[in-house]
Coordinates of C-alpha atoms in Angstrom, one line a residue:
Chain A
M19 CA 144.2 83.9 114.0
N20 CA 140.6 84.7 113.0
E21 CA 139.2 81.9 110.9
L22 CA 135.7 83.3 110.5
I23 CA 135.5 82.9 106.7
L24 CA 136.8 79.3 106.7
R25 CA 134.5 78.3 109.5
T26 CA 131.4 79.9 108.0
V27 CA 132.1 78.3 104.6
T28 CA 132.8 74.9 106.3
A29 CA 129.4 75.1 108.1
V30 CA 127.6 75.5 104.8
V31 CA 129.8 73.1 102.7
T32 CA 130.0 70.2 105.1
F33 CA 126.3 69.4 104.8
M34 CA 126.5 69.5 101.0
I35 CA 129.4 67.1 101.0
I36 CA 127.6 64.7 103.4
L37 CA 124.5 64.9 101.3
F38 CA 126.6 64.1 98.2
G39 CA 128.0 61.2 100.1
I40 CA 124.6 59.8 100.9
Q41 CA 123.5 60.3 97.3
L42 CA 126.5 58.4 96.1
F43 CA 125.8 55.6 98.6
F44 CA 122.2 55.0 97.5
A45 CA 122.9 55.4 93.8
G46 CA 125.5 52.6 93.9
H47 CA 123.3 49.9 92.5
Y48 CA 122.1 51.7 89.3
Y49 CA 124.7 54.5 88.8
P50 CA 128.4 54.9 89.6
G51 CA 128.9 55.1 93.3
G52 CA 128.6 52.8 96.3
G53 CA 129.8 52.3 99.8
F54 CA 133.5 52.8 99.2
I55 CA 133.4 56.2 97.5
A56 CA 130.5 57.4 99.7
G57 CA 132.6 56.5 102.8
L58 CA 135.6 58.4 101.5
V59 CA 133.4 61.5 100.7
T60 CA 131.8 61.4 104.2
A61 CA 135.3 61.1 105.7
G62 CA 136.3 64.0 103.6
A63 CA 133.5 66.1 105.1
I64 CA 134.7 65.3 108.6
I65 CA 138.3 66.1 107.6
L66 CA 137.1 69.5 106.4
L67 CA 135.7 70.0 109.9
L68 CA 139.0 68.9 111.4
L69 CA 140.8 71.5 109.2
A70 CA 138.5 74.3 110.3
F71 CA 138.3 73.4 114.0
D72 CA 140.5 71.3 116.3
I73 CA 140.3 67.6 117.2
K74 CA 138.5 68.2 120.5
T75 CA 135.8 70.3 119.0
V76 CA 135.1 67.9 116.2
R77 CA 135.0 65.0 118.8
S78 CA 132.3 66.8 120.8
M79 CA 130.4 67.5 117.5
I80 CA 130.6 63.8 116.4
P81 CA 130.9 61.8 119.6
I82 CA 131.7 58.5 117.8
S83 CA 134.6 56.1 118.4
Y84 CA 135.8 55.4 114.9
R85 CA 137.4 52.1 115.9
T86 CA 134.0 50.8 117.1
L87 CA 132.6 52.0 113.8
I88 CA 135.0 49.7 111.9
G89 CA 133.7 46.8 114.1
I90 CA 130.0 47.7 113.4
G91 CA 130.7 47.9 109.7
L92 CA 132.4 44.5 109.6
L93 CA 129.4 43.1 111.6
F94 CA 127.0 44.4 109.0
A95 CA 129.0 42.9 106.1
L96 CA 129.5 39.6 108.0
G97 CA 125.8 39.5 109.1
T98 CA 124.5 39.8 105.6
G99 CA 126.8 36.9 104.7
L100 CA 125.9 34.7 107.6
G101 CA 122.2 35.4 107.1
G102 CA 122.4 32.9 104.3
L103 CA 123.1 30.2 106.8
L104 CA 119.7 30.7 108.4
F105 CA 117.9 29.9 105.2
D106 CA 120.4 27.1 104.2
V107 CA 121.5 28.9 101.0
P108 CA 125.2 29.6 100.3
F109 CA 127.1 32.2 102.3
L110 CA 126.6 35.8 100.9
T111 CA 123.5 34.9 98.9
H112 CA 121.5 38.1 98.8
A113 CA 117.7 38.5 98.9
H114 CA 115.7 41.3 97.2
G115 CA 112.2 42.3 96.4
H116 CA 109.7 45.1 96.2
V117 CA 108.2 46.2 99.4
M118 CA 105.2 48.6 100.0
L119 CA 106.3 51.0 102.7
P120 CA 104.0 53.6 104.3
L121 CA 104.7 57.1 102.9
L122 CA 107.4 55.9 100.4
G123 CA 105.2 53.5 98.4
D124 CA 106.7 50.8 96.3
V125 CA 110.4 50.5 97.0
S126 CA 112.8 47.8 95.7
L127 CA 115.0 46.7 98.5
H128 CA 118.1 44.5 98.4
T129 CA 120.2 43.0 101.2
A130 CA 123.3 44.0 99.2
V131 CA 122.7 47.6 100.5
L132 CA 123.3 46.3 104.1
F133 CA 126.6 44.9 102.9
D134 CA 127.4 48.2 101.3
L135 CA 126.5 50.0 104.5
G136 CA 129.1 47.8 106.2
V137 CA 131.7 48.9 103.6
Y138 CA 130.6 52.5 104.1
L139 CA 131.1 52.4 107.9
V140 CA 134.4 50.6 107.7
V141 CA 135.8 53.1 105.2
V142 CA 134.7 56.0 107.3
G143 CA 136.1 54.3 110.4
V144 CA 139.4 53.4 108.9
T145 CA 140.0 56.8 107.2
M146 CA 139.1 58.7 110.4
T147 CA 141.2 56.4 112.6
I148 CA 144.2 57.0 110.4
I149 CA 143.8 60.8 110.2
E150 CA 143.1 61.2 113.9
T151 CA 145.9 58.9 115.0
I152 CA 148.4 60.7 112.9
G153 CA 147.0 64.1 113.9
E154 CA 147.2 63.4 117.6
D155 CA 150.7 62.0 117.4
E156 CA 153.3 64.3 118.9
Chain B
M10 CA 125.1 21.0 104.7
T11 CA 125.6 23.7 102.1
N12 CA 127.9 26.0 104.1
A13 CA 130.3 23.5 105.7
V14 CA 133.2 25.0 103.8
I15 CA 132.7 28.6 105.1
F16 CA 133.1 27.8 108.8
P17 CA 136.9 27.7 109.0
I18 CA 136.9 31.2 107.6
A19 CA 133.7 32.6 109.2
I20 CA 134.5 31.4 112.8
P21 CA 137.8 33.4 113.2
L22 CA 136.4 36.3 111.2
T23 CA 133.4 36.6 113.5
T24 CA 135.7 36.2 116.5
A25 CA 137.9 39.0 115.3
V26 CA 135.0 41.3 114.9
I27 CA 133.6 40.5 118.3
L28 CA 137.0 41.0 119.9
M29 CA 137.1 44.5 118.4
F30 CA 134.3 45.4 120.8
C31 CA 135.9 44.2 123.9
V32 CA 139.5 45.5 123.6
K33 CA 139.3 46.9 127.1
S34 CA 138.9 43.6 128.9
L35 CA 141.9 41.3 128.3
K36 CA 140.2 38.5 130.2
A37 CA 137.2 38.5 128.0
Q38 CA 139.4 38.6 124.9
K39 CA 141.3 35.5 126.1
M40 CA 138.2 33.6 126.9
I41 CA 136.5 34.4 123.5
S42 CA 139.7 33.6 121.6
L43 CA 140.1 30.3 123.5
V44 CA 136.4 29.2 122.9
S45 CA 136.7 30.2 119.2
A46 CA 139.9 28.2 118.7
G47 CA 138.2 25.1 120.2
V48 CA 135.2 25.6 117.9
L49 CA 137.5 26.0 115.0
I50 CA 139.2 22.7 115.7
A51 CA 135.8 21.0 115.9
A52 CA 134.8 22.6 112.5
G53 CA 138.0 21.5 110.9
A54 CA 137.6 17.9 112.1
W55 CA 134.0 17.9 111.0
L56 CA 135.1 19.1 107.6
V57 CA 137.7 16.3 107.2
R58 CA 135.0 13.8 108.2
L59 CA 132.5 15.3 105.7
V60 CA 135.0 15.2 102.9
D61 CA 136.0 11.7 103.8
H62 CA 132.4 10.5 103.7
E63 CA 130.8 12.5 101.0
G64 CA 133.7 13.5 98.8
M65 CA 134.9 17.0 97.9
Q66 CA 132.9 19.9 99.3
K67 CA 132.4 23.1 97.3
L68 CA 130.5 26.2 98.0
D69 CA 129.4 28.7 95.3
V70 CA 129.4 31.9 97.3
G71 CA 126.3 34.0 96.7
N72 CA 124.7 31.1 94.8
W73 CA 126.4 32.0 91.5
P74 CA 127.4 28.9 89.6
A75 CA 131.0 27.9 89.3
P76 CA 133.1 29.8 86.8
F77 CA 131.1 33.0 87.3
G78 CA 131.1 33.4 91.1
I79 CA 133.7 32.8 93.7
T80 CA 133.9 29.1 94.6
L81 CA 135.3 27.8 97.8
V82 CA 136.6 24.3 97.5
S83 CA 137.5 21.9 100.3
D84 CA 139.1 18.7 99.0
M85 CA 140.9 16.4 101.5
L86 CA 144.2 18.5 101.2
S87 CA 142.5 21.8 102.2
A88 CA 140.5 20.1 104.9
L89 CA 143.6 18.6 106.5
L90 CA 145.5 21.8 106.2
V91 CA 142.6 23.7 107.8
L92 CA 142.5 21.2 110.7
T93 CA 146.2 21.5 111.2
T94 CA 146.1 25.3 111.1
S95 CA 143.4 25.3 113.8
M96 CA 145.4 23.1 116.1
I97 CA 148.4 25.3 115.6
A98 CA 146.3 28.3 116.3
L99 CA 145.1 26.9 119.6
A100 CA 148.6 26.1 120.7
C101 CA 149.9 29.5 119.7
L102 CA 147.0 31.1 121.5
L103 CA 147.9 29.3 124.7
Y104 CA 151.6 30.3 124.3
S105 CA 150.5 33.9 123.7
F106 CA 148.5 33.9 127.0
F107 CA 151.7 33.2 129.0
T108 CA 154.3 35.1 127.0
I109 CA 152.7 38.3 125.5
D110 CA 152.5 41.0 128.3
S111 CA 149.2 42.4 129.0
K112 CA 149.9 46.0 127.8
Q113 CA 150.9 44.7 124.4
A114 CA 148.1 42.1 124.3
S115 CA 145.4 44.7 125.0
M116 CA 146.4 46.6 121.8
Y117 CA 144.3 44.5 119.5
Y118 CA 146.8 41.6 119.6
Y119 CA 144.2 38.8 119.5
V120 CA 142.2 40.6 116.8
F121 CA 145.2 40.5 114.5
F122 CA 145.8 36.9 115.5
Q123 CA 142.3 35.9 114.4
F124 CA 142.6 37.8 111.1
L125 CA 145.8 35.9 110.4
I126 CA 143.9 32.7 110.8
V127 CA 141.2 34.0 108.5
G128 CA 143.8 34.7 105.8
V129 CA 145.5 31.3 106.1
N130 CA 142.3 29.3 106.2
G131 CA 140.9 31.3 103.3
A132 CA 144.0 30.7 101.2
F133 CA 143.8 27.0 101.9
T134 CA 140.1 26.9 100.9
T135 CA 139.6 29.1 98.0
G136 CA 139.1 27.9 94.4
D137 CA 139.6 31.2 92.7
I138 CA 143.0 32.7 91.9
F139 CA 142.1 36.3 92.6
N140 CA 140.4 35.3 95.8
L141 CA 143.6 33.6 96.7
F142 CA 145.4 36.9 96.3
V143 CA 142.9 38.6 98.6
F144 CA 143.3 36.0 101.3
Y145 CA 147.1 36.4 100.9
E146 CA 146.7 40.1 101.6
V147 CA 144.4 39.4 104.6
M148 CA 147.1 37.1 106.0
L149 CA 150.0 39.5 105.1
M150 CA 148.4 42.6 106.6
S151 CA 147.8 40.8 109.8
S152 CA 151.4 39.5 109.7
Y153 CA 152.7 43.1 109.3
A154 CA 150.7 44.2 112.3
L155 CA 151.8 41.2 114.4
L156 CA 155.4 41.6 113.3
V157 CA 155.6 45.3 114.4
H158 CA 153.4 44.8 117.4
G159 CA 155.4 46.1 120.4
G160 CA 157.3 48.6 118.4
T161 CA 160.9 47.8 119.4
K162 CA 163.7 49.0 117.2
I163 CA 164.5 45.7 115.6
Q164 CA 160.9 45.0 114.9
L165 CA 160.5 48.4 113.1
Q166 CA 163.6 47.7 111.0
E167 CA 162.6 44.2 110.0
T168 CA 159.0 45.0 109.4
M169 CA 160.1 47.7 106.9
K170 CA 162.1 45.1 104.9
Y171 CA 159.3 42.5 105.2
M172 CA 156.7 44.9 104.0
V173 CA 158.7 46.1 101.1
I174 CA 159.5 42.6 99.8
N175 CA 155.8 41.5 100.3
V176 CA 154.4 44.6 98.6
F177 CA 156.7 43.8 95.7
S178 CA 155.6 40.2 95.5
S179 CA 151.9 41.1 95.8
A180 CA 152.3 43.5 92.9
L181 CA 153.9 40.7 91.0
F182 CA 151.0 38.4 91.9
V183 CA 148.5 40.9 90.5
I184 CA 150.5 41.3 87.3
A185 CA 150.7 37.5 86.9
V186 CA 147.0 37.1 87.5
G187 CA 146.4 39.9 85.0
Y188 CA 148.5 38.0 82.3
L189 CA 146.7 34.8 83.1
Y190 CA 143.3 36.5 82.8
A191 CA 144.3 38.1 79.5
V192 CA 145.3 34.7 78.1
T193 CA 142.5 32.5 79.5
G194 CA 139.7 34.8 80.3
T195 CA 138.8 33.2 83.6
L196 CA 139.9 33.3 87.3
N197 CA 138.3 30.1 88.6
M198 CA 141.0 27.5 89.2
A199 CA 139.1 24.6 87.8
H200 CA 138.0 26.6 84.8
L201 CA 141.6 27.8 84.3
A202 CA 142.8 24.2 84.3
V203 CA 140.3 23.3 81.5
R204 CA 141.2 26.4 79.5
I205 CA 144.9 25.8 79.8
S206 CA 144.6 22.2 78.8
Q207 CA 142.9 23.4 75.6
A208 CA 145.3 26.3 75.0
D209 CA 147.6 26.2 72.0
N210 CA 149.9 29.1 73.0
T211 CA 151.7 27.3 75.8
A212 CA 154.9 29.4 75.7
V213 CA 153.1 32.4 77.2
L214 CA 151.5 30.1 79.8
T215 CA 155.0 28.8 80.8
V216 CA 156.2 32.3 81.3
I217 CA 153.1 33.0 83.5
C218 CA 153.8 29.8 85.4
L219 CA 157.3 30.9 86.2
L220 CA 156.0 34.3 87.3
F221 CA 153.7 32.5 89.7
L222 CA 156.7 30.4 90.9
I223 CA 158.5 33.6 91.7
V224 CA 155.5 35.0 93.6
F225 CA 154.9 31.9 95.6
G226 CA 158.6 31.4 96.0
L227 CA 158.8 34.8 97.6
K228 CA 156.0 34.0 100.0
G229 CA 157.1 30.4 100.7
A230 CA 160.9 31.1 101.0
L231 CA 162.4 29.2 98.1
F232 CA 165.9 29.8 97.0
P233 CA 166.9 32.5 95.9
F234 CA 163.8 34.3 97.3
Y235 CA 164.2 33.4 100.9
V236 CA 166.6 36.2 101.7
W237 CA 164.0 38.3 103.6
M238 CA 163.3 35.5 106.0
P239 CA 166.2 35.2 108.4
G240 CA 166.0 38.9 109.3
A241 CA 162.2 39.2 109.4
Y242 CA 161.7 36.1 111.6
S243 CA 164.4 37.2 114.1
A244 CA 162.3 40.2 115.2
P245 CA 158.9 39.2 116.6
P246 CA 158.1 37.6 120.0
S247 CA 158.2 33.7 120.1
A248 CA 154.4 33.2 120.0
V249 CA 154.1 35.3 116.8
L250 CA 157.2 33.7 115.3
A251 CA 155.8 30.2 116.0
L252 CA 152.6 31.2 114.2
F253 CA 154.6 32.6 111.2
G254 CA 156.9 29.6 111.1
G255 CA 154.0 27.1 111.2
L256 CA 151.7 28.8 108.8
L257 CA 153.0 31.6 106.5
T258 CA 155.6 29.8 104.4
K259 CA 153.4 26.8 104.2
V260 CA 150.7 28.8 102.4
G261 CA 153.2 29.5 99.7
V262 CA 154.1 25.8 99.5
Y263 CA 150.4 24.9 99.3
S264 CA 149.9 27.5 96.5
I265 CA 152.8 26.0 94.5
L266 CA 151.3 22.5 95.1
R267 CA 147.9 23.6 94.0
T268 CA 148.9 25.6 90.9
F269 CA 151.5 23.2 89.7
S270 CA 149.3 20.1 90.1
L271 CA 146.0 21.6 88.9
I272 CA 146.6 24.5 86.6
F273 CA 150.1 24.5 85.0
R274 CA 150.4 21.1 83.5
Q275 CA 151.1 22.3 79.9
D276 CA 154.8 21.9 79.9
V277 CA 155.7 19.8 82.9
G278 CA 159.2 18.8 81.6
Y279 CA 160.4 22.4 81.7
T280 CA 158.6 24.1 84.6
H281 CA 158.9 21.2 87.0
T282 CA 162.6 20.8 86.3
I283 CA 163.1 24.4 87.2
L284 CA 161.1 23.8 90.4
A285 CA 163.3 20.8 91.2
W286 CA 166.5 22.7 90.8
L287 CA 165.2 25.6 92.9
A288 CA 164.0 23.1 95.5
I289 CA 167.4 21.4 95.8
A290 CA 169.2 24.7 96.0
T291 CA 166.8 25.7 98.8
V292 CA 167.6 22.5 100.7
V293 CA 171.3 23.0 100.3
F294 CA 171.2 26.7 101.4
G295 CA 168.8 25.9 104.2
V296 CA 171.1 23.3 105.8
I297 CA 174.1 25.4 105.3
G298 CA 172.4 28.1 107.3
A299 CA 171.2 25.7 109.9
V300 CA 174.7 24.3 110.4
A301 CA 176.5 27.7 110.3
Y302 CA 174.6 29.6 113.0
R303 CA 175.0 29.5 116.8
D304 CA 171.9 31.5 117.2
M305 CA 169.0 29.1 118.1
R306 CA 166.4 31.2 116.3
Q307 CA 168.5 31.3 113.1
I308 CA 169.0 27.5 113.3
A309 CA 165.2 27.1 113.5
I310 CA 164.6 29.6 110.7
Y311 CA 167.0 27.9 108.3
N312 CA 165.3 24.6 109.2
I313 CA 162.1 26.0 107.7
V314 CA 164.0 26.9 104.5
A315 CA 165.4 23.4 104.2
A316 CA 162.0 21.8 104.8
V317 CA 160.3 24.1 102.2
G318 CA 163.0 22.8 99.8
V319 CA 162.1 19.2 100.5
M320 CA 158.4 19.8 100.0
A321 CA 159.0 21.8 96.7
F322 CA 161.2 18.8 95.5
G323 CA 158.3 16.5 96.3
I324 CA 156.0 18.6 94.3
S325 CA 158.3 18.8 91.3
L326 CA 158.3 14.9 91.0
M327 CA 154.6 14.9 90.2
T328 CA 153.8 11.3 91.0
E329 CA 151.1 10.1 93.3
E330 CA 153.6 8.8 95.8
S331 CA 155.6 12.0 95.9
M332 CA 152.5 14.0 96.4
E333 CA 151.6 11.7 99.3
G334 CA 155.0 12.2 100.7
T335 CA 154.8 16.0 100.3
I336 CA 151.5 16.1 102.1
F337 CA 152.7 13.9 105.0
Y338 CA 155.8 16.1 105.3
L339 CA 153.8 19.4 105.0
L340 CA 151.4 18.5 107.8
Q341 CA 154.1 17.3 110.2
D342 CA 156.4 20.2 109.4
M343 CA 153.7 22.8 110.2
V344 CA 153.3 21.2 113.7
M345 CA 157.0 20.5 114.3
K346 CA 158.2 24.0 113.3
T347 CA 155.7 25.6 115.6
A348 CA 156.8 23.3 118.4
L349 CA 160.5 24.1 117.7
F350 CA 159.9 27.8 117.9
F351 CA 158.0 27.3 121.2
I352 CA 160.9 25.3 122.6
V353 CA 163.5 27.8 121.4
G354 CA 161.4 30.6 122.8
A355 CA 161.2 28.8 126.2
I356 CA 165.0 28.2 126.3
A357 CA 165.7 31.8 125.3
Y358 CA 163.3 33.0 128.1
V359 CA 165.2 30.9 130.7
A360 CA 168.7 31.7 129.4
G361 CA 168.0 35.3 128.5
T362 CA 169.8 34.8 125.2
N363 CA 169.4 33.0 121.8
Q364 CA 173.2 32.5 121.5
L365 CA 174.4 28.9 122.1
G366 CA 177.5 28.7 124.2
R367 CA 176.6 31.4 126.7
F368 CA 174.7 28.9 128.8
S369 CA 174.6 25.1 129.4
G370 CA 173.4 22.4 131.6
L371 CA 169.6 22.9 131.3
L372 CA 169.1 19.1 131.8
G373 CA 169.6 19.4 135.5
S374 CA 167.0 22.0 136.2
Y375 CA 164.6 21.7 133.2
P376 CA 164.6 17.9 132.3
L377 CA 161.3 18.1 130.5
L378 CA 162.3 21.1 128.4
S379 CA 165.6 19.4 127.5
W380 CA 164.0 16.1 126.4
T381 CA 161.5 18.0 124.2
V382 CA 164.5 19.5 122.4
F383 CA 165.9 16.0 121.9
L384 CA 162.5 14.6 120.7
S385 CA 162.0 17.4 118.3
A386 CA 165.5 16.9 116.8
L387 CA 164.5 13.2 116.1
A388 CA 161.1 14.1 114.7
L389 CA 162.5 16.9 112.5
S390 CA 165.2 14.9 110.9
G391 CA 162.9 11.9 110.3
I392 CA 164.1 9.1 112.6
P393 CA 161.6 6.2 111.9
P394 CA 159.1 6.0 114.7
F395 CA 158.6 9.8 114.6
S396 CA 156.6 12.0 112.3
G397 CA 159.2 13.2 109.9
F398 CA 160.1 9.8 108.5
I399 CA 157.2 8.7 106.2
G400 CA 157.0 11.9 104.3
K401 CA 160.7 12.0 103.4
A402 CA 160.8 8.2 102.8
L403 CA 158.0 8.5 100.2
I404 CA 159.6 11.5 98.5
I405 CA 163.0 9.8 98.3
R406 CA 161.4 6.6 97.0
A407 CA 159.6 8.5 94.3
A408 CA 162.8 10.3 93.4
F409 CA 164.7 7.0 93.1
E410 CA 161.9 5.6 90.9
K411 CA 162.2 8.7 88.6
G412 CA 166.0 8.1 88.5
Q413 CA 166.9 11.4 90.2
L414 CA 169.6 9.8 92.4
L415 CA 171.6 12.9 93.0
F416 CA 168.7 14.9 94.2
A417 CA 167.5 12.0 96.5
L418 CA 170.9 11.8 98.0
V419 CA 171.0 15.6 98.7
V420 CA 167.6 15.2 100.5
L421 CA 169.0 12.3 102.5
L422 CA 172.1 14.2 103.4
S423 CA 170.1 17.2 104.4
S424 CA 168.3 15.1 107.0
L425 CA 171.6 14.4 108.6
L426 CA 172.6 18.0 108.8
V427 CA 169.2 19.0 110.1
L428 CA 169.7 16.4 112.8
Y429 CA 173.1 17.8 113.5
S430 CA 171.8 21.4 113.7
V431 CA 169.1 20.7 116.2
M432 CA 171.3 18.2 118.2
K433 CA 173.7 21.1 118.4
I434 CA 171.0 23.0 120.4
F435 CA 170.4 20.0 122.6
I436 CA 174.1 19.3 123.3
Q437 CA 175.2 22.9 123.9
S438 CA 172.3 24.0 125.9
C439 CA 171.3 20.9 127.8
W440 CA 174.5 19.1 128.5
G441 CA 177.5 20.3 130.5
E442 CA 177.7 22.1 133.8
A443 CA 174.8 24.3 134.8
R444 CA 175.7 27.9 134.1
G445 CA 174.4 31.1 132.5
Y446 CA 170.7 30.7 133.2
E447 CA 168.2 31.4 136.1
Q448 CA 165.4 29.5 137.7
K449 CA 162.2 30.7 136.1
R450 CA 158.7 29.4 136.0
V451 CA 158.1 27.9 132.6
A452 CA 155.5 25.3 133.6
P453 CA 152.6 26.9 131.7
L454 CA 154.7 26.9 128.5
Y455 CA 154.9 23.1 128.6
V456 CA 151.1 22.8 127.8
P457 CA 151.3 23.9 124.1
I458 CA 154.8 22.4 123.6
V459 CA 153.8 18.9 125.0
A460 CA 150.5 19.1 123.2
L461 CA 152.1 19.7 119.8
L462 CA 154.9 17.2 120.3
S463 CA 152.5 14.5 121.3
L464 CA 150.4 15.3 118.3
A465 CA 153.6 14.9 116.2
V466 CA 154.5 11.6 117.8
L467 CA 151.0 10.2 117.4
Y468 CA 151.1 11.3 113.8
G469 CA 154.2 9.4 113.3
V470 CA 153.2 6.3 115.2
G471 CA 149.6 6.3 113.9
A472 CA 150.6 6.8 110.3
E473 CA 148.4 3.9 109.3
F474 CA 145.4 5.7 110.7
V475 CA 146.3 9.0 108.8
R476 CA 147.4 7.4 105.6
P477 CA 143.9 6.8 104.0
Y478 CA 143.1 10.5 104.3
I479 CA 146.5 11.6 102.9
A480 CA 146.2 9.1 100.0
Q481 CA 142.8 10.5 99.2
A482 CA 144.3 14.1 99.2
A483 CA 147.2 12.9 97.0
A484 CA 144.8 11.2 94.6
T485 CA 143.0 14.4 93.9
L486 CA 146.3 16.2 93.2
A487 CA 147.6 13.5 90.9
D488 CA 144.4 13.4 88.9
P489 CA 143.0 17.0 88.7
S490 CA 140.0 15.9 86.6
M491 CA 138.2 15.0 89.9
Y492 CA 138.7 18.5 91.1
I493 CA 137.6 20.0 87.9
E494 CA 134.5 17.9 87.5
S495 CA 133.3 18.5 91.1
V496 CA 133.7 22.3 90.8
L497 CA 132.3 22.8 87.3
K498 CA 129.4 20.2 87.5
E499 CA 125.9 21.5 88.0

């Protein structure tokens, strides 16, 4: 079956969905959003790719092991927590401040973003592991 | 040190994450798990010592002060339970090395194992009722995975039932927490205790208390909520079953102990009488099951039910002595039930069946294994020099002092029937002519069995050494103001 229309639309729309996911992720502290919903939206984009193409093609497009992604995500979340131990403050105490970066100027940074990044990676990893495992099952 | 309380949770959690990266190498997984279990025991022992020297440890996670953030609290009871958990974890790990085949073990088995320990240690340490729920879920999700791990037909069947009942009880848990939050406006356990002691609408609180009793009764296998247990626990391999038998129901018992001694003290006459009746019914139905079956696993499972009943009865008495007895009994029961499942697993491995009567005469070929059955029967029923004695003695003495003669007699009689049920295993499998089993190599299995049994014997013989710690734990339970002050102070 010719899926030209679906595939062309997918090629355009996937990037928009991923950008929307990134926007949701970074907006999380001041507006509705955050790691969980951003992870789901990103996984949604990859699932759209899976609908338009087959599993092997999508794997070659995004050569990531999603199970490892879960591990990396947990490591981020755990690392931000255990970072507190180095400074002898309670577990999961976050640090924040304004940092002058070249090009970007004055940016307010917070270690909670790293925790959120962990959540994001775990959500993407778990969702994609579930979908791919069920999809491959005969 | 500020973060002492987090280590029993953080160590297995870190290990689980690291193990996810090396699923391909079984050897690396075993080594890492073993090292982490050793470190966990050290952390537990250090925590007990710290609580003993410097008093209760608390940690305001994220540096938010007590009622607003999540507080982790380690009083002597939590510290002792965490230490016992880590010892059981090490023993189960060794048993898994020898009994779980490599194909199954390489499918994230040790990852789930570590996550289960995270859940149990977290539930023992937390000072926040919703956080308790979260750790319950961490523990239960890992237990679903471990229960179905291997994917045989019986495991699929029983995991389905186990999941349905636990999803139901978790939903009930959330609803109960919702009600409690609506009435008191807080989730921190110490703050809850303060708010409840000031509350005037105690009827609603009593209803909520009974909801919590149902929730924890479902997790901890109280009558009439234990019905899921004989089926679910007959499915998994022995190493997993020993882990479940040693830890899962005891988290339910701990939760009842914590909530009934700290939070729900508004109408002790009503709520604790209900708990006492349920406890005695649990003891009765537990021993009936233990006596009725000829299946070694079922006998051990109903022994858990009976022991949970004894502990719940100890909690319902609410005197310092009964608390002490309950803690004594709780700690030894965690160790002994794990050991019992190890032994039953080893016998079933040799005989190829769990049914008594199909084989006999193990004493000739496996003298050490047979005598461990004998020893565990004595320790479980509470024959004086062994570990089960002091706990039950204290509970029964407290019951006599409160004038609950009938209940005390039921508990005494239950010991006799527990002795009978385990002696039945000993007599029918170890005595008689040798038949129905093969010569198999079980030597490695003796390591965790003998380690746990000697721990239990030392615990019984060295009760004088352990007693100050347990008295300290019981004192905090009997007088919750210490707990409340140390959590809410600035």
